[in-house]
PDB file of C-alpha atoms in Angstrom:
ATOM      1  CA  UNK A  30     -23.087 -36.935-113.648  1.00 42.00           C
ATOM      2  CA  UNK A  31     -23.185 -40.352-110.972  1.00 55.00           C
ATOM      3  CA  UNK A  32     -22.059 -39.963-108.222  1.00 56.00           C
ATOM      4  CA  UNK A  33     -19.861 -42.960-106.826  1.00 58.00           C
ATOM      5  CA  UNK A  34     -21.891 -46.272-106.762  1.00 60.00           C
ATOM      6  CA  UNK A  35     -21.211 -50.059-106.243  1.00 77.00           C
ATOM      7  CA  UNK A  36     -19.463 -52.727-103.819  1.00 75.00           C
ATOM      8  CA  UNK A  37     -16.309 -51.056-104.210  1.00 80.00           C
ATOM      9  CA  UNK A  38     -17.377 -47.314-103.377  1.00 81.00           C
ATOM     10  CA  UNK A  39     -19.456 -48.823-100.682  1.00 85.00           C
ATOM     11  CA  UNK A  40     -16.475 -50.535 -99.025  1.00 85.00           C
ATOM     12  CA  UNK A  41     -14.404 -47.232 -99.040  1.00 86.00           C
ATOM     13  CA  UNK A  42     -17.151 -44.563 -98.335  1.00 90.00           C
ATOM     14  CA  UNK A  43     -19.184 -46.366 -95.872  1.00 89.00           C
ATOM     15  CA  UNK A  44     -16.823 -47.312 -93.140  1.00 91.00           C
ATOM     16  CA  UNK A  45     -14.971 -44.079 -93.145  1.00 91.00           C
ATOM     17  CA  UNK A  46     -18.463 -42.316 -92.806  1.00 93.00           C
ATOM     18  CA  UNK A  47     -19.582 -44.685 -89.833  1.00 93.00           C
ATOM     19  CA  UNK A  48     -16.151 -43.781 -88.308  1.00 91.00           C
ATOM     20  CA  UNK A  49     -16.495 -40.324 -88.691  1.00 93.00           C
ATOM     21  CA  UNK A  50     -19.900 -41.123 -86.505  1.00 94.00           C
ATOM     22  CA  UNK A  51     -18.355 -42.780 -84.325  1.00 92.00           C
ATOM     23  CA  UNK A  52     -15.981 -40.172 -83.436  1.00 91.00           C
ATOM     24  CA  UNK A  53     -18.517 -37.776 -83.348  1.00 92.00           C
ATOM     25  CA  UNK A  54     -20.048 -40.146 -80.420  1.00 92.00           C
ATOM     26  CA  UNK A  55     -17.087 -40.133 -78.771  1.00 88.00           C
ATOM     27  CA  UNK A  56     -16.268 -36.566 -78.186  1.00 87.00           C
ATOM     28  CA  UNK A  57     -20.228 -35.818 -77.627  1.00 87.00           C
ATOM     29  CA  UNK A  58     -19.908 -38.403 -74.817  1.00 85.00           C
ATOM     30  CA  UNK A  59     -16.741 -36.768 -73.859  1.00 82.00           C
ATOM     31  CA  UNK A  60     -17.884 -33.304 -73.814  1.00 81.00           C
ATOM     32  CA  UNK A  61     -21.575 -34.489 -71.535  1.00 82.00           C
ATOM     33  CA  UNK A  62     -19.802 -36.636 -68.941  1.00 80.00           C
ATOM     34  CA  UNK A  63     -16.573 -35.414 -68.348  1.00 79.00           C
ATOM     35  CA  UNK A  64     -16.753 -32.108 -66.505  1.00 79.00           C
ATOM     36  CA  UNK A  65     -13.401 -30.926 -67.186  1.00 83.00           C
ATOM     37  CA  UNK A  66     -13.838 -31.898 -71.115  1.00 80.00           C
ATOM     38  CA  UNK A  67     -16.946 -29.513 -70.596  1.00 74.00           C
ATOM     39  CA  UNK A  68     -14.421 -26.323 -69.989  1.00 82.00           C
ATOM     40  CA  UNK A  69     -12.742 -26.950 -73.308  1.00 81.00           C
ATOM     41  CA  UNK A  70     -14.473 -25.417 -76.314  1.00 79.00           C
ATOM     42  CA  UNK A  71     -16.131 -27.734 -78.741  1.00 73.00           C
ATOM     43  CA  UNK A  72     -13.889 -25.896 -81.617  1.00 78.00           C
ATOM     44  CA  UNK A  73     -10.577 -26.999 -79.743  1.00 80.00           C
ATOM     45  CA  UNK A  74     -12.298 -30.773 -80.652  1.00 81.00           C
ATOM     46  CA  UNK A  75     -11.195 -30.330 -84.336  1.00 82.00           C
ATOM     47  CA  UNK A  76      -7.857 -31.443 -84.572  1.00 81.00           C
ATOM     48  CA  UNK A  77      -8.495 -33.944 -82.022  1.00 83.00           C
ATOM     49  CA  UNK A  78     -11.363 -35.742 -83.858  1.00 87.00           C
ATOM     50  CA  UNK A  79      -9.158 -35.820 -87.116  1.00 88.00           C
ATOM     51  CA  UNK A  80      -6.597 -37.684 -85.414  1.00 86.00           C
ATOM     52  CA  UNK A  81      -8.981 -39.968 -83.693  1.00 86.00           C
ATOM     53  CA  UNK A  82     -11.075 -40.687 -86.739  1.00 89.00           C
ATOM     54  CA  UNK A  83      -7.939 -41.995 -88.401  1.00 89.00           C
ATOM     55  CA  UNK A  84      -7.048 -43.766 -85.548  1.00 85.00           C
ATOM     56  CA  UNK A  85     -10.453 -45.227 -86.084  1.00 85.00           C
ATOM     57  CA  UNK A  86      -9.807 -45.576 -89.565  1.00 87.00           C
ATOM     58  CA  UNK A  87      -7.375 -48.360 -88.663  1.00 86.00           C
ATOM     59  CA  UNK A  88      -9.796 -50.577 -86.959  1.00 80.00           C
ATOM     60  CA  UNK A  89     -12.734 -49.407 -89.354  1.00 82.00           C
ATOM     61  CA  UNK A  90     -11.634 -50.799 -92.616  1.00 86.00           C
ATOM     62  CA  UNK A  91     -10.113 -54.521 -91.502  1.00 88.00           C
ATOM     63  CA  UNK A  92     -13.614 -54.743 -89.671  1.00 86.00           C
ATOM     64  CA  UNK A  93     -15.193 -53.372 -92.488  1.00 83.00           C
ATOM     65  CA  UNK A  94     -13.743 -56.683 -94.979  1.00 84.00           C
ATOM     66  CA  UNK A  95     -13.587 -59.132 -92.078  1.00 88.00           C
ATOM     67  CA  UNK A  96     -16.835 -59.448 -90.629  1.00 89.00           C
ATOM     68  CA  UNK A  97     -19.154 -56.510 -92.091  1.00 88.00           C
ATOM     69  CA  UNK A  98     -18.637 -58.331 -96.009  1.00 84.00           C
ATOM     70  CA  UNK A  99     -18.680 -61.969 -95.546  1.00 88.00           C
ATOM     71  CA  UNK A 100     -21.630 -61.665 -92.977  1.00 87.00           C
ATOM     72  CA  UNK A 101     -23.369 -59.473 -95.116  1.00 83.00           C
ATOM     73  CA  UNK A 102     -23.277 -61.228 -97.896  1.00 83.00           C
ATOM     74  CA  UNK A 103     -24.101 -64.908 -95.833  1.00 87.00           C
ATOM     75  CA  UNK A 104     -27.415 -62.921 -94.872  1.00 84.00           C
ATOM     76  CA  UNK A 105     -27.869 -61.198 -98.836  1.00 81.00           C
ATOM     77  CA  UNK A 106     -27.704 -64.648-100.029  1.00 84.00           C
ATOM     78  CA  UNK A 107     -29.641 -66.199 -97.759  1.00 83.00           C
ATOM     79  CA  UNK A 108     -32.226 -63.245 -98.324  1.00 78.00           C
ATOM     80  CA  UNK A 109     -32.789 -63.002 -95.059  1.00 71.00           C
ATOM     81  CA  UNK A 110     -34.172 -59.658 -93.258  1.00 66.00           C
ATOM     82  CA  UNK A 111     -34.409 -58.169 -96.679  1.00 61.00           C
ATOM     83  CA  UNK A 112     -32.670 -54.320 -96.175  1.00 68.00           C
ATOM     84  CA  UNK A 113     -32.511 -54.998 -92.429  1.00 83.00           C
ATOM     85  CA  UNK A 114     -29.051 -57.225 -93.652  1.00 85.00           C
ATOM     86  CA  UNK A 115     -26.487 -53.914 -93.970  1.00 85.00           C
ATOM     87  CA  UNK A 116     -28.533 -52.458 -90.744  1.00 89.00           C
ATOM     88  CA  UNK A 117     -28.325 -55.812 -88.794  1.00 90.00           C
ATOM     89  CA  UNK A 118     -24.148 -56.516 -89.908  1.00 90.00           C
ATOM     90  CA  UNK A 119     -23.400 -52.542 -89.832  1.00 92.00           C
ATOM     91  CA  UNK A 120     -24.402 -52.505 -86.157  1.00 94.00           C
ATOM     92  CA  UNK A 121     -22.204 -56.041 -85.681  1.00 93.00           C
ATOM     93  CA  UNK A 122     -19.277 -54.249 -87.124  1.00 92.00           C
ATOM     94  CA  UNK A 123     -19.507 -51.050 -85.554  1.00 92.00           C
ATOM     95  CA  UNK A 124     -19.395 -52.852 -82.079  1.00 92.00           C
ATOM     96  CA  UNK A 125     -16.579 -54.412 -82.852  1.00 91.00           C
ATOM     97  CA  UNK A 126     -14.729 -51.831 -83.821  1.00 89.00           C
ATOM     98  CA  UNK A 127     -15.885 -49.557 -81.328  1.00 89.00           C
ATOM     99  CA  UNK A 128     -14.455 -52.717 -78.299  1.00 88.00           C
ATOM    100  CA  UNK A 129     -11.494 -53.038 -80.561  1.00 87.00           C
ATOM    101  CA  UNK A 130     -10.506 -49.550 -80.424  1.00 85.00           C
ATOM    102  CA  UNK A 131     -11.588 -49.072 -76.904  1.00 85.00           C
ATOM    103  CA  UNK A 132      -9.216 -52.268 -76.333  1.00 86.00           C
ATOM    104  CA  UNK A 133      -6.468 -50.874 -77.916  1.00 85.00           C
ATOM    105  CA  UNK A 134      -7.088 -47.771 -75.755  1.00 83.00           C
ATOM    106  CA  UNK A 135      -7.690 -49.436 -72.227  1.00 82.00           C
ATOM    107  CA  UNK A 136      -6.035 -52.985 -72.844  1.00 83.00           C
ATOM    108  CA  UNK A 137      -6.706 -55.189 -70.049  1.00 81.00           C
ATOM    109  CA  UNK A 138      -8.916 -52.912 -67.918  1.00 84.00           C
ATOM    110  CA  UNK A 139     -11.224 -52.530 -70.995  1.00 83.00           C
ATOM    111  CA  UNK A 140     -13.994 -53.014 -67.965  1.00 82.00           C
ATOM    112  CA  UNK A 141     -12.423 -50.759 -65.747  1.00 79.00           C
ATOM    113  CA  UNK A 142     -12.116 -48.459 -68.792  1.00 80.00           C
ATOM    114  CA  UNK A 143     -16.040 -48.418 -69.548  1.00 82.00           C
ATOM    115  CA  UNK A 144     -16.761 -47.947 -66.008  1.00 80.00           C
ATOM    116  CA  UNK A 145     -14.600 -45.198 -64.714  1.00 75.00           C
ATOM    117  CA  UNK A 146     -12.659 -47.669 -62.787  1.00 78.00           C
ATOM    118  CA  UNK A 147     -15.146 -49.163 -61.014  1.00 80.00           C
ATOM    119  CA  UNK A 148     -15.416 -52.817 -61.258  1.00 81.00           C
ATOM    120  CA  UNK A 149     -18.798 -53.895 -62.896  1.00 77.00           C
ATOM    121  CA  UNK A 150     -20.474 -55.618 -60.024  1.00 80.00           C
ATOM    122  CA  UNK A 151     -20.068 -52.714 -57.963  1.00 85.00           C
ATOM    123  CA  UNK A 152     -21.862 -50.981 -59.875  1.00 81.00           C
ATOM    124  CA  UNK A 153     -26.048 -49.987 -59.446  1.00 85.00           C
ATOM    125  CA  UNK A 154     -28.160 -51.077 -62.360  1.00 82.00           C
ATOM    126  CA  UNK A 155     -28.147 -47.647 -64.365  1.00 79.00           C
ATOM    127  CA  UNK A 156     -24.923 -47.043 -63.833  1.00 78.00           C
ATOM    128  CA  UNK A 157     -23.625 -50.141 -65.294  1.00 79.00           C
ATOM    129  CA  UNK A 158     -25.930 -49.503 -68.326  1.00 80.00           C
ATOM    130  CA  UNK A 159     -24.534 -46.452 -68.857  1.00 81.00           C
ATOM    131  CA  UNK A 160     -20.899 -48.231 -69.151  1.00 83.00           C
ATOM    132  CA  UNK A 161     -21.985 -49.763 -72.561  1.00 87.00           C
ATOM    133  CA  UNK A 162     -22.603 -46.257 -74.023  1.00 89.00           C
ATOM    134  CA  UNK A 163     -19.432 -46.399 -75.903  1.00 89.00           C
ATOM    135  CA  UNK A 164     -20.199 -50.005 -77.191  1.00 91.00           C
ATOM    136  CA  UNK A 165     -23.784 -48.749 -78.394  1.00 93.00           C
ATOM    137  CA  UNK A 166     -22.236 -45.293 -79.932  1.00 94.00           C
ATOM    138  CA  UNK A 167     -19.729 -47.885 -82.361  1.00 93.00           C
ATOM    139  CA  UNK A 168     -23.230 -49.942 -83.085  1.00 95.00           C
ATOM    140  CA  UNK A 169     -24.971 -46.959 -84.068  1.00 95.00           C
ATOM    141  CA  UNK A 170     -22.859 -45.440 -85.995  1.00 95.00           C
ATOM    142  CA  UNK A 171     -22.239 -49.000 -87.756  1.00 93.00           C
ATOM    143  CA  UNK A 172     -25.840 -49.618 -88.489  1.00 94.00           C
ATOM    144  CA  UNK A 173     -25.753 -45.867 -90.202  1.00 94.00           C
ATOM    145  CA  UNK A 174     -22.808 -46.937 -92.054  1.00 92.00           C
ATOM    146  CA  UNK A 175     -24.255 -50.251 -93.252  1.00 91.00           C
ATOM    147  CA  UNK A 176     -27.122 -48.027 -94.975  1.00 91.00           C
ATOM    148  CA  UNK A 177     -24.892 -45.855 -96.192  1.00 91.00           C
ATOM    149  CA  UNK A 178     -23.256 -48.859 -97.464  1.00 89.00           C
ATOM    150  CA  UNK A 179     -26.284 -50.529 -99.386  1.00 86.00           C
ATOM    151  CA  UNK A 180     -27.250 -47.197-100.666  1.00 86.00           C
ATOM    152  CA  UNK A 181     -23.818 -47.026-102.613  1.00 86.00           C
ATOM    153  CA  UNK A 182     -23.753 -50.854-103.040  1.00 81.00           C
ATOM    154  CA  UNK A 183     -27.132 -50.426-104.912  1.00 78.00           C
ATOM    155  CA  UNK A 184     -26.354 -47.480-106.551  1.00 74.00           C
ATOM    156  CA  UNK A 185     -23.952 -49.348-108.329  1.00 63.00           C
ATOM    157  CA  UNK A 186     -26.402 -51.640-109.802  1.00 62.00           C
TER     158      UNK A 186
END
């Protein structure tokens, strides 16, 4: 028996997956650098991760059709990168849905958000690098989900 294969499999499996990530990221980065997060067991981070991976879901999936496909398949056509294309757009359209979601979370003081209320030019070099964490957690786990993607996409084939 085949398991599920093609564009359409890709677009449901692979953003949900790179979501799930995502999440993942989240409460890891939770867990390591907030120190009362650290007092809560990681089991008690169940039913919260379900809820925030479909809250993700939402910004996931209109991402997922409005800049992951049409830029990946600009780049397939153009044949550039070769399989560096889902890698390349994945990691485009997990940073955006990573800053949309943390948007929709910290609004206005998205900044302030990232870097625990400290305005960005106050802050020293590492710790200002450390601010775009978050950002780099939604890229990874976008660049994950664009393989996943092009390993269904192909299975389909």
């Amino acid at each position: 028996m085949r398991g599920p294969g093609g564009a359409l499999a890709a677009f449901v499996i692979a953003p949900a997956f790179a979501a799930a990530l995502a999440v993942l990221g989240l409460i890891a980065h939770l867990y390591i650098t907030d120190p009362a997060a650290a007092d809560v067991p990681l089991a008690d981070y169940a039913s919260m991760a379900v809820s925030v991976w479909i809250s993700a879901l939402m910004f996931a999936y209109p991402v997922a059709f409005a800049l992951f496909g049409p830029l990946w398949l600009i780049l397939r056509s153009l044949r550039l990168w070769g399989g560096f294309t889902a890698l390349l757009t994945g990691a485009a359209a997990g940073l955006a849905a990573m800053l949309t979601y943390l948007y929709r979370v910290h609004g206005a003081d998205l900044e302030l958000g990232l870097t625990g209320g400290v305005p960005l030019g106050e802050l020293p070099l590492a710790d200002s690098l450390f601010s775009l964490t978050l950002p780099l957690i939604g890229a990874a786990a976008g660049a994950i989900g664009g393989l996943v993607f092009t390993s269904l996409e192909r299975a389909g084939r």
